[in-house]
Amino acid sequence: MAGAAKVTGAAALAGAGVPGTAAAATAPATTAPAVSVAVLGGGVAGLTAAHELAERGFAVTVYERRALGGKARSMDVPGSARGGRRPLPAEHGFRFIPGIYHNLPDTMRRIPFPGNANGVWDNLVAPSEMSFSRTGREDLRIPLPWPGHQPPDLTLDDIRRALTAMLDTALGIPFHETAYFVNRMLVFLTSCDERRDRTWEATPWWEFIRADRMSHDYRRILAVGLTRNIVATKAEEASTRTVATLLEAFVHNALGRGADGPLDRILDAPTNEAWIDPWVAHLTSLGVEFKVGWTVHEIAYASGRVRAAVVENPRGGRESVTADHYVSAMPVEHARRTWGPALRAADPQLARCDRLRTDWMTGIQFYLTERAPLLHGHLNCVDSPWSLTAIQQAAHWPDRDFPADYGDGAAVDCLSVDVSEWDRPGILYGKTAKQCTRAEVAKEVWAQLKAAVNDTGRTVLKDSALHSWFLDPGVDGLGTPNPTNDDELLIHPVGTFHNRPQAATAVPNLFLAGDYVSVDIDLATMEGANASARAAVNALLERTGSTAPRCTVTPLFRAPELDPFRRHDRIRFRLGLPNAFDLG
């Protein structure tokens, strides 16, 4: 079954100016041949690749085994709708689109949305605060200042609790430890690329910040809190290059440097309503064809090229899909299963992907009949055994009346929780999350949330207000000897950077896109997926000799004021000397 070639000249697109491309307005007029591309995977990477290719006149067919949007999509809670309302919205995990992202926001601006001048990008809203929730201690609530933010109203009790938390945290982490952590960040900020890629990529974050020598609060907040809860990897294993690169970008973002927008942004409606459905509609209008329910089993290679993609159609039959070019846009744990021995032999970087590791990070939603008095932003439960992070979503959906629009009319809010640690015993059953049944996971997460927020004299979460819950259906077999997760997350132990493949492969008509592909943002993120798809399209354009404008790929911001320090460090590194700020 061949992907139909769409005869659309890249010249017309180039002359009109392809949005989001720096060279679009001046690209020379040419007539592009009809070239077909099979995009294998319909998550953020696959949809991005389809978007960029369709704008440049390629005939694109997207093959997706389950649902468009992948792990970024929202989904319906089965059987939850009553009285003509929509089903309750659920998701793999809450969406987080920080201001350090540039490539994904550029794509969002180019997806039309009724009434929005900047497309679905205008559906992003910025929480005004975040919290480090401490079990048995006052929670540290941190305002996120940004122009246009309305600070929350404060009571005397709020002020008392805020001051208590600040002093408690300040006293919990001794000054000399804080100073040491700041010094370590200065070391990284002034490190040259060679030191980052070699030395710091080989150094665990735990070791880099000397966590084993420090206080309990230092370890929980600056080691565990910044890795397991935010970067979704373990401080003892996580590459310093990965963790510190993201912290560097977030610090600049907080200072308003190199930022697309506020530090913390989420969508103002369930993901499919605010983003994915409009995206699919726009791509369809550009001529993209979607095949949902088609599972890729093998990328068939022979005589130096990909000859077909062997897929299983929705009826269970096997077919060979052919196209001029192929973009593999599946998550790495699924993509590498489709690479046979001959294809791997053709490009050794594919075999190196077997060394990339994935872990569990999965979401659960609690639907409440009362709006809990938490906070207007993300909650980071740094002391929870299962490393929970959460956000109340309905408060950020201004045009959605939760009880009137969703479910049975009783639920007024959705507390969306990410569970990052699945192999540590909990507080309710003494079992790991993988050892618990689905119902036990829900009860355990609820208990850990209450332990984090109901611990200082206030009842924030009430059992009586719990309407229902929904755990990501990608998780199966919980409570059995063989639990599985269909949506694992790429993690970043030391050495991962060197095993990430490039978007262009040695096979002339095969390209890779996904959050595991080597791009500037060294983290499994939607931004990485988007940037890798842009890189894959650029490589395809080079291979085909197309004169269509290249995709803009924007790197993470680095302060140019520090360039002299990094150049100095490059000299020291090549002489075998430590960074000038490194106190050991």
XYZ file of C-alpha atoms in Angstrom:
584
model
C 0.000 0.000 0.000
C 1.805 3.125 -1.178
C 1.561 6.560 0.384
C -0.047 8.809 -2.215
C 2.228 11.531 -3.528
C 0.724 14.971 -3.325
C 1.814 17.249 -6.189
C 2.220 20.577 -4.451
C 5.106 22.832 -5.320
C 7.369 23.908 -2.467
C 7.829 27.096 -4.429
C 4.312 28.292 -3.722
C 4.818 27.674 -0.006
C 8.223 29.295 0.010
C 7.013 32.352 -1.860
C 4.115 32.810 0.545
C 6.372 32.326 3.534
C 6.147 29.138 5.572
C 5.387 30.199 9.151
C 8.134 29.624 11.675
C 11.006 29.485 9.172
C 13.621 32.190 9.074
C 14.305 31.813 5.342
C 10.706 31.464 4.211
C 10.242 34.950 2.783
C 13.356 34.838 0.623
C 13.463 31.173 -0.464
C 13.929 30.830 -4.231
C 11.022 29.518 -6.281
C 11.385 25.926 -7.451
C 9.122 23.107 -8.497
C 9.365 20.199 -6.083
C 8.687 16.654 -7.236
C 5.855 14.765 -5.637
C 7.527 12.979 -2.716
C 5.683 10.719 -0.287
C 6.628 10.320 3.367
C 5.358 7.722 5.830
C 5.489 9.090 9.373
C 5.486 6.146 11.777
C 3.968 7.398 15.021
C 1.421 10.099 15.770
C 2.687 11.657 18.978
C 4.220 15.130 19.249
C 7.236 14.103 17.159
C 5.124 12.536 14.422
C 2.607 15.363 14.235
C 5.424 17.918 14.143
C 7.159 16.085 11.296
C 3.864 15.854 9.400
C 3.254 19.573 9.963
C 6.648 20.684 8.668
C 6.565 18.296 5.706
C 3.022 19.183 4.662
C 3.837 22.890 4.694
C 6.651 22.131 2.259
C 4.515 20.205 -0.200
C 5.244 16.585 0.711
C 2.526 13.925 0.651
C 2.353 12.704 4.242
C 0.623 9.722 5.794
C 0.815 9.242 9.570
C 0.492 5.727 11.010
C -0.468 5.627 14.700
C -1.179 2.456 16.655
C -3.435 3.940 19.346
C -4.425 7.621 19.432
C -3.077 10.818 17.900
C -1.147 12.946 20.361
C 0.571 9.970 22.005
C 1.502 10.556 25.626
C 0.570 14.237 25.251
C -3.098 13.549 24.517
C -6.024 13.766 26.874
C -8.644 11.013 26.892
C -12.174 10.319 28.071
C -12.976 8.460 31.270
C -15.177 5.614 30.003
C -18.773 5.667 31.237
C -18.406 8.959 33.101
C -20.762 11.154 31.048
C -24.326 11.831 32.174
C -27.114 14.153 31.096
C -25.610 15.153 27.761
C -22.286 16.217 29.305
C -18.873 15.281 27.980
C -16.951 12.447 29.663
C -14.572 13.457 32.431
C -11.166 14.365 30.922
C -8.154 12.260 31.817
C -4.523 12.086 30.689
C -1.254 10.205 30.862
C 0.107 13.068 32.964
C -0.405 16.808 33.231
C 1.035 19.010 30.488
C 3.873 21.376 31.418
C 5.102 23.804 28.740
C 7.686 26.083 30.401
C 9.063 29.283 28.964
C 12.390 27.601 28.195
C 10.662 25.924 25.230
C 10.867 27.711 21.876
C 10.346 25.122 19.144
C 7.094 23.664 20.448
C 5.563 27.132 21.056
C 6.486 28.103 17.492
C 4.506 25.123 16.209
C 1.596 25.983 18.499
C 1.452 29.501 17.072
C 0.950 27.965 13.617
C -2.063 25.848 14.592
C -5.222 27.915 14.003
C -7.738 28.204 16.839
C -11.005 30.179 16.631
C -10.650 33.643 18.148
C -6.909 33.304 18.819
C -4.447 35.564 17.008
C -1.572 33.233 17.919
C -3.315 29.928 17.370
C -3.332 27.347 20.144
C -0.356 29.114 21.735
C -2.904 31.599 23.095
C -4.429 28.686 25.022
C -1.402 28.626 27.325
C -1.938 30.077 30.793
C 0.618 30.689 33.521
C 0.121 29.497 37.115
C 1.149 32.225 39.517
C 2.818 30.063 42.177
C 4.290 26.671 42.976
C 4.884 24.783 46.178
C 7.390 22.431 47.752
C 5.128 20.474 50.060
C 6.884 19.095 53.146
C 5.316 16.250 55.093
C 4.956 17.252 58.746
C 6.162 20.796 58.067
C 4.812 23.975 56.539
C 4.778 23.937 52.764
C 7.048 26.367 50.933
C 4.874 28.357 48.496
C 6.857 30.249 45.885
C 5.308 33.053 43.792
C 6.168 33.006 40.098
C 6.408 36.697 39.196
C 5.695 37.602 35.598
C 4.035 40.629 33.986
C 0.288 40.171 34.131
C 0.335 37.735 37.037
C -2.188 38.546 39.734
C -0.716 37.590 43.118
C -3.079 35.489 45.236
C -4.990 37.151 48.059
C -3.330 36.571 51.421
C -4.764 36.117 54.871
C -2.802 36.550 58.088
C -2.675 32.770 58.362
C -1.229 32.543 54.829
C 1.478 35.038 55.768
C 2.249 33.175 58.989
C 2.581 29.879 57.148
C 4.726 31.397 54.385
C 7.164 32.928 56.867
C 7.281 29.707 58.856
C 8.051 27.678 55.728
C 10.745 30.084 54.558
C 12.506 30.096 57.917
C 12.104 26.344 58.294
C 13.674 25.739 54.879
C 16.423 28.287 55.494
C 17.304 26.652 58.812
C 16.918 23.152 57.383
C 19.603 23.756 54.764
C 22.678 25.246 56.456
C 24.149 28.347 54.851
C 27.427 26.649 53.943
C 25.485 23.961 52.049
C 23.501 26.576 50.148
C 26.725 28.367 49.276
C 28.253 25.113 48.086
C 25.272 24.384 45.832
C 25.488 27.874 44.340
C 29.179 27.306 43.682
C 28.429 24.033 41.888
C 25.962 25.828 39.622
C 28.600 28.479 38.856
C 31.010 25.687 37.950
C 28.514 24.268 35.473
C 27.465 27.638 34.051
C 31.081 28.468 33.229
C 32.001 24.984 31.962
C 32.873 24.593 28.285
C 31.004 22.141 26.080
C 33.856 19.618 26.215
C 33.712 19.498 30.013
C 29.930 19.275 29.976
C 29.850 16.496 27.378
C 32.662 14.428 28.832
C 33.190 15.102 32.535
C 29.730 16.200 33.668
C 27.915 13.694 31.453
C 29.879 10.976 33.285
C 29.173 12.438 36.746
C 25.922 11.673 38.605
C 24.078 14.728 39.906
C 24.186 13.242 43.415
C 27.972 13.134 43.273
C 28.335 16.543 41.588
C 26.497 18.329 44.409
C 28.014 16.063 47.114
C 24.550 15.073 48.362
C 25.818 12.179 50.487
C 27.732 14.662 52.703
C 24.867 17.081 53.173
C 21.788 17.534 55.362
C 18.464 15.742 54.882
C 16.772 18.871 53.522
C 19.606 19.492 51.050
C 19.205 15.966 49.712
C 15.396 16.055 49.578
C 15.092 19.453 47.862
C 18.264 20.013 45.844
C 19.065 16.399 44.965
C 15.831 14.405 44.892
C 13.385 17.298 44.444
C 15.158 18.637 41.356
C 15.623 15.254 39.701
C 13.024 12.631 40.554
C 10.168 15.108 40.843
C 11.065 17.503 38.016
C 13.434 15.737 35.615
C 11.872 12.303 36.347
C 15.126 10.483 36.970
C 17.120 9.409 40.016
C 19.647 11.799 41.525
C 22.025 8.926 42.249
C 22.144 8.045 38.537
C 21.112 11.178 36.612
C 23.717 12.832 34.437
C 24.883 16.188 35.776
C 24.892 17.467 32.196
C 21.176 16.719 31.877
C 20.027 18.073 35.250
C 22.211 21.191 35.292
C 21.471 22.104 31.674
C 17.771 22.263 32.484
C 18.393 24.180 35.709
C 20.536 26.662 33.749
C 17.664 27.241 31.322
C 15.101 27.600 34.112
C 17.261 30.145 35.956
C 17.548 32.265 32.807
C 13.803 31.870 32.211
C 13.043 33.086 35.745
C 15.224 36.122 35.056
C 13.346 36.797 31.821
C 16.352 35.906 29.659
C 15.797 33.893 26.498
C 12.224 33.095 27.483
C 9.245 32.376 25.252
C 7.008 33.125 28.208
C 6.530 32.535 31.949
C 8.446 29.862 33.805
C 5.381 27.638 34.216
C 2.629 27.276 31.616
C -0.211 24.844 31.131
C -3.180 24.627 28.780
C -6.472 26.356 29.549
C -8.563 23.262 28.683
C -8.101 19.485 28.355
C -5.194 18.850 26.009
C -7.149 17.499 23.070
C -9.608 20.395 23.160
C -6.930 23.076 23.513
C -4.269 21.612 21.232
C -4.333 18.115 19.712
C -7.739 18.158 17.987
C -7.130 21.597 16.364
C -3.687 20.365 15.284
C -5.071 17.246 13.614
C -7.777 19.327 11.900
C -5.163 21.761 10.589
C -2.912 18.985 9.298
C -5.880 17.352 7.600
C -6.561 20.660 5.841
C -2.953 20.584 4.614
C -3.544 17.171 3.058
C -2.048 14.910 5.743
C -3.675 11.480 5.859
C -4.050 9.715 9.196
C -4.155 5.947 9.733
C -5.086 5.346 13.378
C -5.065 1.796 14.714
C -2.118 0.774 12.529
C 0.809 -0.793 14.426
C 4.309 -0.818 12.939
C 6.065 -4.162 13.359
C 9.142 -3.790 11.199
C 10.963 -1.286 9.038
C 11.995 -3.552 6.178
C 15.489 -2.854 4.835
C 17.116 -4.206 1.687
C 19.739 -3.099 -0.857
C 20.716 0.005 1.084
C 17.243 1.500 1.566
C 14.056 1.087 3.536
C 11.731 -0.794 1.209
C 8.560 -0.814 3.325
C 7.099 -0.552 6.780
C 5.371 -3.762 7.812
C 2.254 -2.789 9.717
C -0.741 -4.459 11.299
C -3.984 -2.852 10.209
C -7.020 -2.373 12.496
C -8.451 -5.707 11.300
C -5.350 -7.597 12.430
C -3.910 -8.168 8.954
C -0.325 -7.469 7.937
C 0.445 -4.998 5.144
C 3.551 -3.448 3.651
C 3.359 0.335 3.545
C 5.625 1.946 0.963
C 6.742 5.544 0.540
C 9.711 7.456 -0.784
C 10.898 8.314 2.730
C 10.170 7.172 6.279
C 10.256 9.104 9.543
C 10.325 6.803 12.573
C 8.565 8.901 15.206
C 7.734 6.266 17.807
C 9.038 6.280 21.407
C 12.412 4.573 21.591
C 11.158 1.480 23.423
C 8.713 0.845 20.552
C 10.881 2.101 17.685
C 13.870 -0.138 18.383
C 11.689 -3.244 18.193
C 11.053 -2.417 14.527
C 14.744 -2.272 13.593
C 15.888 -5.664 12.310
C 19.496 -6.935 12.163
C 20.098 -5.715 8.600
C 18.873 -2.199 9.369
C 20.927 -2.054 12.562
C 24.008 -3.194 10.663
C 23.459 -0.393 8.167
C 23.692 2.235 10.917
C 25.426 1.407 14.231
C 23.722 4.317 16.036
C 20.488 2.316 15.933
C 22.081 -0.488 17.932
C 23.337 2.021 20.502
C 19.707 2.937 21.221
C 19.421 -0.413 23.023
C 21.469 1.195 25.799
C 18.900 3.945 26.354
C 16.837 3.322 29.467
C 13.205 4.001 30.250
C 11.348 4.097 33.554
C 7.839 4.579 34.864
C 6.270 8.016 35.275
C 2.501 7.795 35.058
C -0.459 9.981 35.899
C -3.606 9.495 37.946
C -6.506 11.945 38.196
C -8.757 12.492 41.219
C -12.123 14.135 40.580
C -13.445 16.198 43.494
C -16.915 17.375 44.479
C -15.389 20.355 46.313
C -12.611 22.672 45.174
C -9.688 21.945 47.493
C -7.850 25.031 48.860
C -4.433 24.040 47.528
C -2.649 26.639 45.382
C -2.741 28.219 41.931
C 0.004 26.108 40.440
C 2.051 22.941 40.715
C 2.499 21.081 43.976
C 5.768 19.204 44.445
C 5.495 16.642 47.267
C 9.240 16.326 47.881
C 8.871 14.033 50.911
C 6.371 11.604 49.364
C 7.804 8.094 48.870
C 6.362 7.948 45.353
C 7.673 11.428 44.371
C 4.313 12.981 43.590
C 3.688 16.207 41.710
C 0.185 17.568 41.157
C -1.950 20.438 39.941
C -5.613 21.385 40.249
C -6.651 21.761 36.648
C -10.183 23.161 36.551
C -9.009 26.396 38.167
C -6.882 26.968 35.054
C -9.714 26.234 32.599
C -11.587 29.574 32.628
C -13.954 28.731 29.774
C -14.844 25.280 31.083
C -17.626 24.870 33.642
C -16.608 21.543 35.095
C -19.857 20.403 36.711
C -21.960 21.706 33.809
C -19.738 20.451 30.989
C -18.230 17.165 32.197
C -19.149 13.949 33.936
C -22.320 13.527 35.967
C -22.485 17.119 37.237
C -21.055 16.307 40.663
C -17.311 16.719 40.045
C -16.102 20.335 40.185
C -12.351 19.823 39.841
C -9.657 17.464 38.567
C -6.525 16.987 40.670
C -3.970 15.575 38.214
C -1.041 13.756 39.825
C 2.184 12.371 38.344
C 3.727 9.354 40.090
C 7.477 9.331 39.438
C 8.683 6.584 41.804
C 7.171 3.113 41.281
C 9.754 0.979 43.095
C 9.674 2.382 46.631
C 7.316 1.198 49.397
C 4.395 3.493 50.186
C 2.941 4.582 53.529
C -0.408 2.776 53.418
C 0.362 -0.796 52.371
C 4.150 -0.897 52.603
C 4.277 -2.001 48.960
C 5.749 -0.450 45.851
C 3.362 1.008 43.320
C 4.056 -1.880 40.940
C 3.119 -4.369 43.682
C -0.206 -2.621 44.348
C -3.437 -3.191 42.469
C -4.897 -0.256 40.558
C -7.290 0.489 43.438
C -4.438 0.270 45.961
C -2.346 2.676 43.855
C -5.214 5.190 43.960
C -5.639 4.831 47.737
C -1.892 5.060 48.328
C -1.449 8.185 46.180
C -4.418 9.816 47.909
C -2.902 8.959 51.314
C 0.488 10.427 50.346
C -1.176 13.598 49.063
C -3.068 14.002 52.340
C 0.135 13.373 54.300
C 1.769 16.210 52.364
C -0.995 18.840 52.600
C -3.174 17.904 55.606
C -0.258 17.880 58.027
C -0.146 21.365 59.575
C -3.570 21.952 61.066
C -5.677 22.275 57.910
C -7.810 19.682 56.156
C -7.086 20.501 52.526
C -8.087 17.196 50.946
C -11.258 15.549 52.275
C -12.188 11.933 51.736
C -15.808 13.026 51.489
C -14.955 15.219 48.471
C -13.393 12.391 46.442
C -15.755 11.668 43.566
C -13.696 9.158 41.546
C -10.260 8.500 40.114
C -8.699 7.414 36.812
C -5.288 5.763 36.353
C -3.526 5.825 32.982
C -4.724 2.746 31.049
C -1.217 2.270 29.647
C -0.335 0.621 32.957
C -1.386 -3.027 33.204
C -0.775 -6.041 35.394
C -0.373 -4.061 38.616
C -0.270 -6.298 41.662
C 0.976 -9.241 39.578
C 4.551 -10.501 39.101
C 4.698 -8.900 35.643
C 3.382 -5.318 35.622
C 3.735 -3.472 32.318
C 3.695 0.145 31.214
C 2.987 0.966 27.576
C 4.148 4.571 28.029
C 7.491 4.556 29.787
C 9.673 7.655 29.965
C 13.246 7.933 28.747
C 15.517 8.571 31.727
C 19.018 10.043 31.773
C 21.645 8.121 33.721
C 25.258 8.992 33.047
C 26.367 8.267 29.494
C 22.918 8.625 27.939
C 23.989 11.659 25.887
C 26.510 9.556 23.934
C 23.925 6.935 22.994
C 21.317 9.312 21.596
C 21.090 8.971 17.799
C 21.052 11.759 15.237
C 17.875 12.504 13.285
C 19.614 11.597 10.004
C 20.552 7.933 9.697
C 23.046 6.248 7.370
C 20.058 4.857 5.477
C 19.239 7.491 2.847
C 15.447 7.369 3.220
C 15.103 6.807 6.988
C 14.973 9.580 9.599
C 14.419 9.512 13.359
C 12.195 11.783 15.433
C 11.373 11.448 19.115
C 12.408 12.668 22.534
C 15.335 10.217 22.534
C 16.979 11.769 19.450
C 19.985 14.019 20.028
C 18.931 17.668 20.179
C 19.986 20.605 22.328
C 17.480 19.926 25.114
C 18.934 16.820 26.740
C 15.700 15.585 28.288
C 12.685 13.494 27.299
C 10.249 16.336 26.662
C 7.668 17.503 24.140
C 10.171 20.210 23.212
C 12.778 17.558 22.442
C 10.274 15.593 20.374
C 9.368 18.727 18.422
C 12.986 19.801 17.857
C 13.995 16.309 16.725
C 11.165 16.229 14.181
C 12.369 19.562 12.793
C 15.888 18.121 12.558
C 14.532 15.029 10.772
C 12.672 17.166 8.243
C 15.772 19.280 7.632
C 17.789 16.120 7.005
C 15.138 14.888 4.580
C 15.197 18.208 2.748
C 18.970 17.910 2.392
C 18.729 14.343 1.120
C 16.113 15.250 -1.482
C 17.912 18.416 -2.589
C 14.838 20.470 -1.774
C 15.102 24.252 -1.837
C 12.180 24.610 0.565
C 13.073 26.658 3.657
C 14.627 24.696 6.496
C 12.913 24.351 9.845
C 14.180 26.676 12.516
C 15.613 24.733 15.463
C 16.116 27.053 18.434
C 18.620 25.926 21.109
C 18.273 26.507 24.834
C 19.341 29.972 25.900
C 22.818 30.517 27.282
C 23.864 33.885 28.665
C 26.398 35.401 26.248
C 28.005 37.255 29.158
C 29.445 33.915 30.291
C 31.074 33.085 26.955
C 34.517 34.420 28.039
C 34.420 32.141 31.094
C 33.505 29.156 28.935
C 36.322 29.913 26.487
C 38.748 30.143 29.408
C 37.456 26.841 30.743
C 38.020 25.185 27.354
C 41.717 26.030 27.660
C 41.834 24.686 31.219
C 39.991 21.513 30.197
C 42.433 20.811 27.377
C 45.306 21.324 29.815
C 43.768 18.824 32.207
C 42.854 21.483 34.801
C 39.556 21.804 36.704
C 37.115 24.647 36.173
C 38.413 27.870 37.749
C 35.436 28.004 40.151
C 35.626 24.326 41.138
C 36.395 24.135 44.845
C 36.096 20.359 44.871
